[in-house]
Structures are given as C-alpha cells and as structure tokens.
PDB file of C-alpha atoms in Angstrom:
ATOM      1  CA  MET A 182     121.690 162.772 203.433  1.00 71.00           C
ATOM      2  CA  ALA A 183     124.595 164.243 205.381  1.00 82.00           C
ATOM      3  CA  PRO A 184     124.874 168.035 205.431  1.00 91.00           C
ATOM      4  CA  ILE A 185     127.551 169.964 203.556  1.00 95.00           C
ATOM      5  CA  THR A 186     130.071 172.016 205.497  1.00 94.00           C
ATOM      6  CA  LEU A 187     130.908 175.460 204.156  1.00 95.00           C
ATOM      7  CA  ALA A 188     134.475 176.769 204.286  1.00 91.00           C
ATOM      8  CA  ASP A 189     133.670 178.704 207.493  1.00 93.00           C
ATOM      9  CA  GLY A 190     132.511 175.512 209.211  1.00 94.00           C
ATOM     10  CA  THR A 191     128.765 176.126 208.898  1.00 96.00           C
ATOM     11  CA  GLU A 192     126.721 173.039 208.077  1.00 96.00           C
ATOM     12  CA  VAL A 193     123.902 173.425 205.550  1.00 97.00           C
ATOM     13  CA  PRO A 194     121.482 170.858 204.128  1.00 96.00           C
ATOM     14  CA  THR A 195     122.539 169.087 200.955  1.00 97.00           C
ATOM     15  CA  LEU A 196     118.944 169.378 199.773  1.00 98.00           C
ATOM     16  CA  GLY A 197     117.286 172.785 199.931  1.00 98.00           C
ATOM     17  CA  GLN A 198     114.334 174.539 198.319  1.00 98.00           C
ATOM     18  CA  GLY A 199     114.209 176.807 195.292  1.00 98.00           C
ATOM     19  CA  THR A 200     111.589 179.493 194.660  1.00 98.00           C
ATOM     20  CA  TRP A 201     111.885 180.460 190.989  1.00 96.00           C
ATOM     21  CA  HIS A 202     108.393 181.343 189.608  1.00 95.00           C
ATOM     22  CA  MET A 203     106.902 181.585 193.076  1.00 97.00           C
ATOM     23  CA  GLY A 204     105.014 184.751 193.918  1.00 97.00           C
ATOM     24  CA  GLU A 205     103.932 185.366 190.333  1.00 96.00           C
ATOM     25  CA  ARG A 206     100.224 184.958 191.088  1.00 94.00           C
ATOM     26  CA  GLY A 207      98.668 186.209 194.286  1.00 92.00           C
ATOM     27  CA  SER A 208      96.201 183.339 194.336  1.00 94.00           C
ATOM     28  CA  ASP A 209      99.076 180.836 194.631  1.00 95.00           C
ATOM     29  CA  ARG A 210     101.047 182.508 197.392  1.00 96.00           C
ATOM     30  CA  ARG A 211      99.379 180.833 200.348  1.00 96.00           C
ATOM     31  CA  ARG A 212      99.882 177.382 198.830  1.00 97.00           C
ATOM     32  CA  GLU A 213     103.501 178.166 197.945  1.00 98.00           C
ATOM     33  CA  ALA A 214     104.269 179.383 201.462  1.00 98.00           C
ATOM     34  CA  ALA A 215     102.680 176.262 202.939  1.00 98.00           C
ATOM     35  CA  ALA A 216     104.860 174.115 200.675  1.00 98.00           C
ATOM     36  CA  LEU A 217     108.000 175.894 201.853  1.00 98.00           C
ATOM     37  CA  ARG A 218     106.966 175.499 205.501  1.00 98.00           C
ATOM     38  CA  LEU A 219     106.471 171.772 205.010  1.00 98.00           C
ATOM     39  CA  GLY A 220     109.903 171.606 203.419  1.00 98.00           C
ATOM     40  CA  LEU A 221     111.380 173.194 206.527  1.00 98.00           C
ATOM     41  CA  ASP A 222     109.598 170.595 208.668  1.00 98.00           C
ATOM     42  CA  LEU A 223     111.152 167.858 206.509  1.00 97.00           C
ATOM     43  CA  GLY A 224     114.667 169.184 206.938  1.00 97.00           C
ATOM     44  CA  MET A 225     115.080 171.251 203.767  1.00 98.00           C
ATOM     45  CA  THR A 226     115.989 174.347 205.739  1.00 98.00           C
ATOM     46  CA  LEU A 227     118.022 176.099 203.029  1.00 98.00           C
ATOM     47  CA  ILE A 228     115.735 178.351 200.976  1.00 98.00           C
ATOM     48  CA  ASP A 229     117.024 180.102 197.857  1.00 98.00           C
ATOM     49  CA  THR A 230     115.299 183.108 196.324  1.00 98.00           C
ATOM     50  CA  ALA A 231     116.177 186.301 194.412  1.00 98.00           C
ATOM     51  CA  GLU A 232     115.043 189.858 193.866  1.00 98.00           C
ATOM     52  CA  MET A 233     114.451 188.862 190.239  1.00 98.00           C
ATOM     53  CA  TYR A 234     111.885 186.171 191.019  1.00 98.00           C
ATOM     54  CA  ALA A 235     108.492 187.762 190.420  1.00 97.00           C
ATOM     55  CA  GLU A 236     110.266 191.096 191.003  1.00 97.00           C
ATOM     56  CA  GLY A 237     110.400 190.447 194.726  1.00 98.00           C
ATOM     57  CA  GLY A 238     107.204 188.409 194.913  1.00 98.00           C
ATOM     58  CA  ALA A 239     109.062 185.198 195.710  1.00 98.00           C
ATOM     59  CA  GLU A 240     110.848 186.899 198.603  1.00 98.00           C
ATOM     60  CA  GLU A 241     107.465 187.901 199.998  1.00 98.00           C
ATOM     61  CA  VAL A 242     106.292 184.279 199.797  1.00 98.00           C
ATOM     62  CA  VAL A 243     109.436 183.189 201.621  1.00 98.00           C
ATOM     63  CA  ALA A 244     108.778 185.796 204.319  1.00 98.00           C
ATOM     64  CA  GLU A 245     105.358 184.283 204.944  1.00 98.00           C
ATOM     65  CA  ALA A 246     106.817 180.777 205.021  1.00 98.00           C
ATOM     66  CA  ILE A 247     109.559 181.541 207.550  1.00 98.00           C
ATOM     67  CA  ALA A 248     107.558 183.834 209.835  1.00 98.00           C
ATOM     68  CA  GLY A 249     108.273 182.868 213.431  1.00 97.00           C
ATOM     69  CA  ARG A 250     111.049 180.458 212.512  1.00 97.00           C
ATOM     70  CA  ARG A 251     113.773 182.567 210.922  1.00 97.00           C
ATOM     71  CA  SER A 252     116.426 180.936 213.123  1.00 97.00           C
ATOM     72  CA  ASP A 253     115.622 177.549 211.547  1.00 96.00           C
ATOM     73  CA  VAL A 254     116.421 178.753 208.026  1.00 98.00           C
ATOM     74  CA  PHE A 255     119.599 179.226 205.999  1.00 98.00           C
ATOM     75  CA  LEU A 256     118.297 182.068 203.856  1.00 98.00           C
ATOM     76  CA  VAL A 257     119.783 182.826 200.426  1.00 98.00           C
ATOM     77  CA  SER A 258     118.886 185.614 198.017  1.00 98.00           C
ATOM     78  CA  LYS A 259     120.464 187.059 194.890  1.00 98.00           C
ATOM     79  CA  VAL A 260     121.094 190.531 193.499  1.00 98.00           C
ATOM     80  CA  TYR A 261     120.530 191.611 189.894  1.00 98.00           C
ATOM     81  CA  PRO A 262     123.788 192.292 187.993  1.00 98.00           C
ATOM     82  CA  HIS A 263     122.809 195.928 187.415  1.00 98.00           C
ATOM     83  CA  ASN A 264     122.470 196.382 191.186  1.00 98.00           C
ATOM     84  CA  ALA A 265     125.673 194.540 192.038  1.00 98.00           C
ATOM     85  CA  GLY A 266     127.932 197.335 193.244  1.00 96.00           C
ATOM     86  CA  GLY A 267     128.220 200.306 195.560  1.00 95.00           C
ATOM     87  CA  ARG A 268     125.094 201.974 196.880  1.00 97.00           C
ATOM     88  CA  LYS A 269     122.910 200.116 194.364  1.00 98.00           C
ATOM     89  CA  LEU A 270     123.790 196.804 196.004  1.00 98.00           C
ATOM     90  CA  GLU A 271     123.109 198.222 199.450  1.00 98.00           C
ATOM     91  CA  ALA A 272     119.726 199.563 198.322  1.00 98.00           C
ATOM     92  CA  ALA A 273     118.812 196.272 196.608  1.00 98.00           C
ATOM     93  CA  LEU A 274     119.771 194.346 199.717  1.00 98.00           C
ATOM     94  CA  GLU A 275     117.656 196.624 201.903  1.00 98.00           C
ATOM     95  CA  ARG A 276     114.668 195.999 199.656  1.00 98.00           C
ATOM     96  CA  SER A 277     115.211 192.245 199.839  1.00 98.00           C
ATOM     97  CA  LEU A 278     115.561 192.321 203.612  1.00 98.00           C
ATOM     98  CA  LYS A 279     112.346 194.325 203.894  1.00 98.00           C
ATOM     99  CA  ARG A 280     110.440 191.884 201.668  1.00 98.00           C
ATOM    100  CA  LEU A 281     111.879 188.904 203.563  1.00 98.00           C
ATOM    101  CA  ARG A 282     111.156 190.588 206.901  1.00 98.00           C
ATOM    102  CA  THR A 283     114.586 189.822 208.281  1.00 98.00           C
ATOM    103  CA  ASP A 284     117.623 191.780 209.459  1.00 98.00           C
ATOM    104  CA  ALA A 285     120.231 189.712 207.642  1.00 98.00           C
ATOM    105  CA  LEU A 286     120.759 187.092 204.954  1.00 98.00           C
ATOM    106  CA  ASP A 287     122.805 183.978 205.559  1.00 98.00           C
ATOM    107  CA  LEU A 288     124.083 184.169 201.986  1.00 98.00           C
ATOM    108  CA  TYR A 289     123.828 186.833 199.261  1.00 98.00           C
ATOM    109  CA  LEU A 290     124.725 185.973 195.678  1.00 98.00           C
ATOM    110  CA  LEU A 291     125.529 187.893 192.517  1.00 98.00           C
ATOM    111  CA  HIS A 292     122.854 186.424 190.224  1.00 98.00           C
ATOM    112  CA  TRP A 293     124.972 186.494 187.087  1.00 98.00           C
ATOM    113  CA  ARG A 294     127.788 188.600 185.775  1.00 97.00           C
ATOM    114  CA  GLY A 295     126.952 191.959 184.222  1.00 97.00           C
ATOM    115  CA  SER A 296     128.794 195.186 183.521  1.00 97.00           C
ATOM    116  CA  VAL A 297     129.684 195.978 187.144  1.00 98.00           C
ATOM    117  CA  PRO A 298     133.317 194.978 187.805  1.00 98.00           C
ATOM    118  CA  LEU A 299     133.613 191.969 190.100  1.00 98.00           C
ATOM    119  CA  GLU A 300     135.898 193.908 192.413  1.00 97.00           C
ATOM    120  CA  ASP A 301     133.143 196.459 192.958  1.00 98.00           C
ATOM    121  CA  THR A 302     130.678 193.690 193.776  1.00 98.00           C
ATOM    122  CA  VAL A 303     133.104 192.108 196.230  1.00 98.00           C
ATOM    123  CA  GLU A 304     133.747 195.465 197.910  1.00 98.00           C
ATOM    124  CA  ALA A 305     130.022 196.073 198.365  1.00 98.00           C
ATOM    125  CA  MET A 306     129.419 192.522 199.584  1.00 98.00           C
ATOM    126  CA  GLU A 307     132.205 192.811 202.140  1.00 98.00           C
ATOM    127  CA  ARG A 308     130.864 196.151 203.314  1.00 98.00           C
ATOM    128  CA  MET A 309     127.429 194.597 203.839  1.00 98.00           C
ATOM    129  CA  ARG A 310     129.026 191.701 205.675  1.00 98.00           C
ATOM    130  CA  GLY A 311     130.870 194.141 207.898  1.00 98.00           C
ATOM    131  CA  LEU A 312     127.567 195.834 208.719  1.00 98.00           C
ATOM    132  CA  GLY A 313     126.019 192.483 209.637  1.00 98.00           C
ATOM    133  CA  LYS A 314     123.409 192.602 206.865  1.00 98.00           C
ATOM    134  CA  ILE A 315     124.769 189.461 205.222  1.00 98.00           C
ATOM    135  CA  ARG A 316     126.744 186.654 206.828  1.00 98.00           C
ATOM    136  CA  ARG A 317     128.334 185.371 203.619  1.00 98.00           C
ATOM    137  CA  TRP A 318     128.448 186.189 199.932  1.00 98.00           C
ATOM    138  CA  GLY A 319     128.801 184.124 196.794  1.00 98.00           C
ATOM    139  CA  VAL A 320     128.113 184.065 193.083  1.00 98.00           C
ATOM    140  CA  SER A 321     125.853 182.420 190.537  1.00 98.00           C
ATOM    141  CA  ASN A 322     126.375 181.485 186.895  1.00 98.00           C
ATOM    142  CA  LEU A 323     130.127 182.180 187.007  1.00 98.00           C
ATOM    143  CA  ASP A 324     132.648 179.902 185.304  1.00 98.00           C
ATOM    144  CA  VAL A 325     136.210 179.074 186.337  1.00 98.00           C
ATOM    145  CA  ASP A 326     137.786 182.081 184.620  1.00 97.00           C
ATOM    146  CA  ASP A 327     135.323 184.393 186.396  1.00 98.00           C
ATOM    147  CA  LEU A 328     136.088 182.810 189.758  1.00 98.00           C
ATOM    148  CA  GLU A 329     139.819 183.123 189.155  1.00 98.00           C
ATOM    149  CA  GLU A 330     139.277 186.815 188.484  1.00 97.00           C
ATOM    150  CA  LEU A 331     138.125 187.197 192.078  1.00 97.00           C
ATOM    151  CA  GLY A 332     141.745 186.715 193.134  1.00 96.00           C
ATOM    152  CA  PRO A 333     142.289 186.579 196.902  1.00 97.00           C
ATOM    153  CA  ALA A 334     138.570 187.305 197.462  1.00 97.00           C
ATOM    154  CA  LEU A 335     137.810 183.816 196.137  1.00 97.00           C
ATOM    155  CA  ALA A 336     138.654 182.498 199.601  1.00 96.00           C
ATOM    156  CA  ASP A 337     135.587 184.344 200.923  1.00 97.00           C
ATOM    157  CA  CYS A 338     133.209 183.197 198.169  1.00 98.00           C
ATOM    158  CA  ALA A 339     130.849 180.697 199.813  1.00 98.00           C
ATOM    159  CA  THR A 340     129.335 179.067 196.719  1.00 98.00           C
ATOM    160  CA  ASP A 341     128.756 179.205 192.979  1.00 98.00           C
ATOM    161  CA  GLN A 342     125.145 178.502 192.029  1.00 98.00           C
ATOM    162  CA  VAL A 343     124.904 177.018 188.533  1.00 98.00           C
ATOM    163  CA  LEU A 344     122.633 175.031 186.257  1.00 98.00           C
ATOM    164  CA  TYR A 345     123.518 171.387 186.869  1.00 98.00           C
ATOM    165  CA  ASN A 346     121.546 168.274 186.052  1.00 97.00           C
ATOM    166  CA  LEU A 347     121.806 165.155 183.884  1.00 97.00           C
ATOM    167  CA  GLU A 348     121.171 167.198 180.743  1.00 96.00           C
ATOM    168  CA  HIS A 349     123.749 169.843 181.639  1.00 97.00           C
ATOM    169  CA  ARG A 350     126.920 168.202 182.959  1.00 97.00           C
ATOM    170  CA  GLY A 351     129.490 170.600 181.529  1.00 97.00           C
ATOM    171  CA  VAL A 352     130.482 171.877 184.983  1.00 98.00           C
ATOM    172  CA  GLU A 353     131.960 168.464 185.762  1.00 97.00           C
ATOM    173  CA  PHE A 354     134.859 169.066 183.393  1.00 97.00           C
ATOM    174  CA  ASP A 355     136.517 171.863 185.356  1.00 97.00           C
ATOM    175  CA  LEU A 356     134.171 173.945 187.504  1.00 98.00           C
ATOM    176  CA  LEU A 357     133.172 171.219 189.954  1.00 97.00           C
ATOM    177  CA  PRO A 358     136.781 170.062 190.537  1.00 97.00           C
ATOM    178  CA  PHE A 359     137.877 173.697 190.890  1.00 97.00           C
ATOM    179  CA  CYS A 360     135.255 174.356 193.567  1.00 97.00           C
ATOM    180  CA  ARG A 361     135.815 171.070 195.396  1.00 95.00           C
ATOM    181  CA  GLY A 362     139.513 171.856 195.628  1.00 94.00           C
ATOM    182  CA  ARG A 363     138.607 175.049 197.486  1.00 94.00           C
ATOM    183  CA  ARG A 364     135.970 173.498 199.765  1.00 93.00           C
ATOM    184  CA  MET A 365     133.384 175.645 198.013  1.00 96.00           C
ATOM    185  CA  PRO A 366     130.109 173.781 197.414  1.00 97.00           C
ATOM    186  CA  VAL A 367     128.330 174.185 194.115  1.00 98.00           C
ATOM    187  CA  MET A 368     124.618 174.913 194.381  1.00 98.00           C
ATOM    188  CA  ALA A 369     122.676 173.179 191.595  1.00 98.00           C
ATOM    189  CA  TYR A 370     119.555 174.921 190.328  1.00 97.00           C
ATOM    190  CA  SER A 371     116.972 173.142 188.141  1.00 96.00           C
ATOM    191  CA  PRO A 372     118.238 169.648 189.093  1.00 96.00           C
ATOM    192  CA  VAL A 373     115.212 168.098 187.383  1.00 96.00           C
ATOM    193  CA  GLY A 374     115.555 170.163 184.200  1.00 92.00           C
ATOM    194  CA  GLN A 375     112.976 172.388 182.561  1.00 84.00           C
ATOM    195  CA  GLY A 376     109.828 171.512 180.701  1.00 70.00           C
ATOM    196  CA  GLY A 377     109.726 167.833 181.607  1.00 83.00           C
ATOM    197  CA  ALA A 378     111.822 166.458 178.715  1.00 90.00           C
ATOM    198  CA  LEU A 379     114.482 165.102 181.064  1.00 94.00           C
ATOM    199  CA  LEU A 380     111.881 163.357 183.211  1.00 95.00           C
ATOM    200  CA  ARG A 381     110.466 161.556 180.164  1.00 95.00           C
ATOM    201  CA  HIS A 382     113.831 160.130 179.145  1.00 96.00           C
ATOM    202  CA  PRO A 383     113.735 156.291 178.980  1.00 96.00           C
ATOM    203  CA  ALA A 384     117.021 155.831 180.857  1.00 96.00           C
ATOM    204  CA  LEU A 385     115.864 157.961 183.773  1.00 97.00           C
ATOM    205  CA  GLN A 386     112.459 156.308 183.826  1.00 97.00           C
ATOM    206  CA  GLY A 387     114.108 152.873 183.790  1.00 97.00           C
ATOM    207  CA  VAL A 388     116.235 153.648 186.851  1.00 98.00           C
ATOM    208  CA  ALA A 389     113.177 155.108 188.576  1.00 97.00           C
ATOM    209  CA  ARG A 390     111.202 151.913 188.001  1.00 97.00           C
ATOM    210  CA  ARG A 391     114.018 149.763 189.422  1.00 96.00           C
ATOM    211  CA  LEU A 392     114.197 151.924 192.539  1.00 97.00           C
ATOM    212  CA  GLY A 393     110.459 152.378 193.003  1.00 97.00           C
ATOM    213  CA  ALA A 394     110.928 156.138 192.732  1.00 98.00           C
ATOM    214  CA  THR A 395     109.849 158.925 190.412  1.00 97.00           C
ATOM    215  CA  PRO A 396     112.135 160.190 187.623  1.00 97.00           C
ATOM    216  CA  ALA A 397     112.373 163.546 189.417  1.00 97.00           C
ATOM    217  CA  GLN A 398     113.530 161.855 192.605  1.00 97.00           C
ATOM    218  CA  VAL A 399     116.220 159.990 190.687  1.00 98.00           C
ATOM    219  CA  ALA A 400     117.365 163.200 188.991  1.00 98.00           C
ATOM    220  CA  ILE A 401     117.636 164.978 192.352  1.00 98.00           C
ATOM    221  CA  ALA A 402     119.403 162.035 194.016  1.00 97.00           C
ATOM    222  CA  TRP A 403     121.880 161.843 191.131  1.00 98.00           C
ATOM    223  CA  THR A 404     122.759 165.512 191.576  1.00 97.00           C
ATOM    224  CA  LEU A 405     123.283 165.176 195.322  1.00 96.00           C
ATOM    225  CA  GLN A 406     125.406 162.072 194.876  1.00 96.00           C
ATOM    226  CA  GLN A 407     128.034 163.927 192.836  1.00 94.00           C
ATOM    227  CA  GLY A 408     129.730 165.264 195.970  1.00 91.00           C
ATOM    228  CA  GLY A 409     130.156 168.860 197.037  1.00 95.00           C
ATOM    229  CA  VAL A 410     126.777 169.777 195.551  1.00 97.00           C
ATOM    230  CA  ILE A 411     123.683 171.326 197.131  1.00 98.00           C
ATOM    231  CA  GLY A 412     120.432 170.760 195.226  1.00 98.00           C
ATOM    232  CA  ILE A 413     117.653 173.360 195.303  1.00 98.00           C
ATOM    233  CA  PRO A 414     114.603 171.945 193.472  1.00 97.00           C
ATOM    234  CA  LYS A 415     111.393 173.941 193.599  1.00 96.00           C
ATOM    235  CA  ALA A 416     108.115 172.525 194.817  1.00 95.00           C
ATOM    236  CA  ALA A 417     104.953 174.619 195.041  1.00 94.00           C
ATOM    237  CA  ASP A 418     102.603 172.014 196.562  1.00 93.00           C
ATOM    238  CA  GLU A 419     102.920 169.750 199.564  1.00 95.00           C
ATOM    239  CA  ALA A 420     102.832 166.426 197.689  1.00 96.00           C
ATOM    240  CA  HIS A 421     105.723 167.565 195.508  1.00 96.00           C
ATOM    241  CA  VAL A 422     107.646 168.714 198.594  1.00 98.00           C
ATOM    242  CA  ARG A 423     107.338 165.276 200.192  1.00 98.00           C
ATOM    243  CA  LEU A 424     108.649 163.617 197.042  1.00 97.00           C
ATOM    244  CA  ASN A 425     111.610 165.987 196.911  1.00 97.00           C
ATOM    245  CA  ALA A 426     112.452 165.390 200.561  1.00 97.00           C
ATOM    246  CA  ALA A 427     112.380 161.627 200.055  1.00 97.00           C
ATOM    247  CA  ALA A 428     114.814 162.013 197.146  1.00 97.00           C
ATOM    248  CA  GLY A 429     117.404 163.140 199.673  1.00 94.00           C
ATOM    249  CA  GLU A 430     117.430 159.615 201.118  1.00 95.00           C
ATOM    250  CA  LEU A 431     117.573 157.829 197.762  1.00 96.00           C
ATOM    251  CA  ARG A 432     120.893 156.194 196.879  1.00 96.00           C
ATOM    252  CA  LEU A 433     121.778 155.214 193.337  1.00 97.00           C
ATOM    253  CA  ALA A 434     123.777 152.014 192.933  1.00 97.00           C
ATOM    254  CA  PRO A 435     126.811 151.823 190.623  1.00 97.00           C
ATOM    255  CA  GLU A 436     124.693 150.127 187.953  1.00 97.00           C
ATOM    256  CA  ASP A 437     122.147 152.949 188.138  1.00 97.00           C
ATOM    257  CA  LEU A 438     124.863 155.564 187.735  1.00 97.00           C
ATOM    258  CA  ALA A 439     126.355 153.617 184.828  1.00 97.00           C
ATOM    259  CA  ALA A 440     122.985 153.431 183.067  1.00 96.00           C
ATOM    260  CA  LEU A 441     122.555 157.183 183.369  1.00 98.00           C
ATOM    261  CA  ASP A 442     126.128 157.856 182.230  1.00 97.00           C
ATOM    262  CA  ALA A 443     125.469 155.814 179.097  1.00 97.00           C
ATOM    263  CA  ASP A 444     122.647 158.111 178.007  1.00 97.00           C
ATOM    264  CA  PHE A 445     123.891 161.313 179.652  1.00 97.00           C
ATOM    265  CA  PRO A 446     127.669 161.045 179.225  1.00 97.00           C
ATOM    266  CA  PRO A 447     129.983 163.223 181.299  1.00 96.00           C
ATOM    267  CA  PRO A 448     131.868 165.941 179.392  1.00 97.00           C
ATOM    268  CA  ARG A 449     135.180 165.132 177.722  1.00 96.00           C
ATOM    269  CA  ARG A 450     136.061 168.730 176.919  1.00 97.00           C
ATOM    270  CA  LYS A 451     135.428 172.232 178.163  1.00 96.00           C
ATOM    271  CA  ARG A 452     131.919 173.525 177.462  1.00 94.00           C
ATOM    272  CA  SER A 453     130.401 176.962 177.790  1.00 94.00           C
ATOM    273  CA  LEU A 454     128.604 177.388 181.078  1.00 95.00           C
ATOM    274  CA  ALA A 455     124.907 176.603 180.592  1.00 95.00           C
ATOM    275  CA  MET A 456     122.401 179.055 182.074  1.00 95.00           C
ATOM    276  CA  LEU A 457     118.659 179.519 182.329  1.00 91.00           C
TER     277      LEU A 457
END
C-alpha cells in the first residue's frame, strides 16, 4: 500500500497502529509492546495513542515499544478536551512526552471538542510547535462545521481522526470530500468496528471467503481503499498484527466493493458525526 503524503510533504503509512485499551493491565504490557514492535518491523510505523488511554498507560506501552527506534516512528498522541488550551495543554503535552520518553511528537491531536474555544487550542498548539515539542497538530471527532470554524488555521491542521468503517459511513457524505479537497488525510479509528458484530456480517464474511482473507482484513482493506484515509486498527498480539499488516496489501475488486455497498450503503444525506 502506497504511503499518504501530508500537506507539508511528509509521507506516512496508510496503515498504522492504534493503542486504545492498551496499558490497562500491567500483566499485558509486555505483550502489547511486543505487538507494536512487530508492527513497526512490518511497516506500520505510525502509532496513535492518547493521554486518555488507560490514563497514560498506553503511552507508557508505546514508550517501551519504540525504545531505541524513535526515529523510525511517526508518533501521534491526543489531548483531553479539558486540557486543550493555554498552560493546561502545555502541561498535558509535557506529561505525554515524559510517558512516551521522547522530546517531541510528530502529531498532536485535540481528542474531541469540549468547552475550550478552538482558537485557544490552535494558539496553544502553534506555541508548542514553535517550541519544537510537536511537529504538527490536528483534530479528532470534528465535523465539517467545526473544521470551518478553524478559519485560516485549517491550512495547518494535519488530519481529522474520526470513526470510519463499513458500519459508520456518514463521513463520506461531506467530511471526506471536504478533507480530500484540502489534502488533509482522514485517520480512521476502529476500522473493524466494535464488539465483533461487523465481522460476523454475512456480506463481509462472503467477500472474505472469496479473497481467502479474514473479515477483519477485508474491513481494513475497504477503509484504506477509500482514498485519503489512514487506518489505525489495534492489535495486542503478534498473530493479530501480522493479519493487520497483510490487510494493507489486500485489494478489493469492483464486485467486492459492490457487494459491500449493497449491505452497507453509502450515505445519501448528512448524518451526525459518529463517535466512540
């Protein structure tokens, strides 16, 4: 799978690694870090985490995984909405950097919109970028009207990370075209859904059988094939990581896409932005 080029010319992998729910149990951390390291070896060098995940525990797992190879990684973390302005953002970022054992993030995202004005968040992000503590900033769980509110600062927004998978296609109506028109990739979290219901769907299982793949691999490949989208599935064990990496090379034929569209139709009207 070819990489995606950010607006500043930086190339990042189309398929990265998520870390939601990692770091929640100490007994799992070594296995989770090993899974992330294998993912790096297989080319999934974008790792997404957040201060929210296990209240910093996921960032600590990431730190273990990237020890000695920070330069190989495009490192993304996210700030809580209540920390998303002024000195609170700076303090939250410092805590994340300490847990990640790094001097700077490649990308820092507002996790979702809260009560802090967006202009205050942008000001704090730009100040951190000026200090070299982040290289880029972006947002998560923001819809078109929120992005438009950024005004001229939208040109400096590197991505919008949103829930996007076969079950949740609402972003295709306006958000995806809006971002593509600005050369701003969308980062898709939970590309295989939650709870396994999506993976048990007969249409998805049928395509998987035809391709000799798993339903999860088909769901990931479908997301990546939409164009201008970075997928960040989570895998906490090495077997799962290998399956995810292989999904990056899977190509769905027009008949496969048509079969999935029949059971998971694209939106015909504006929908509220789905979130987890």
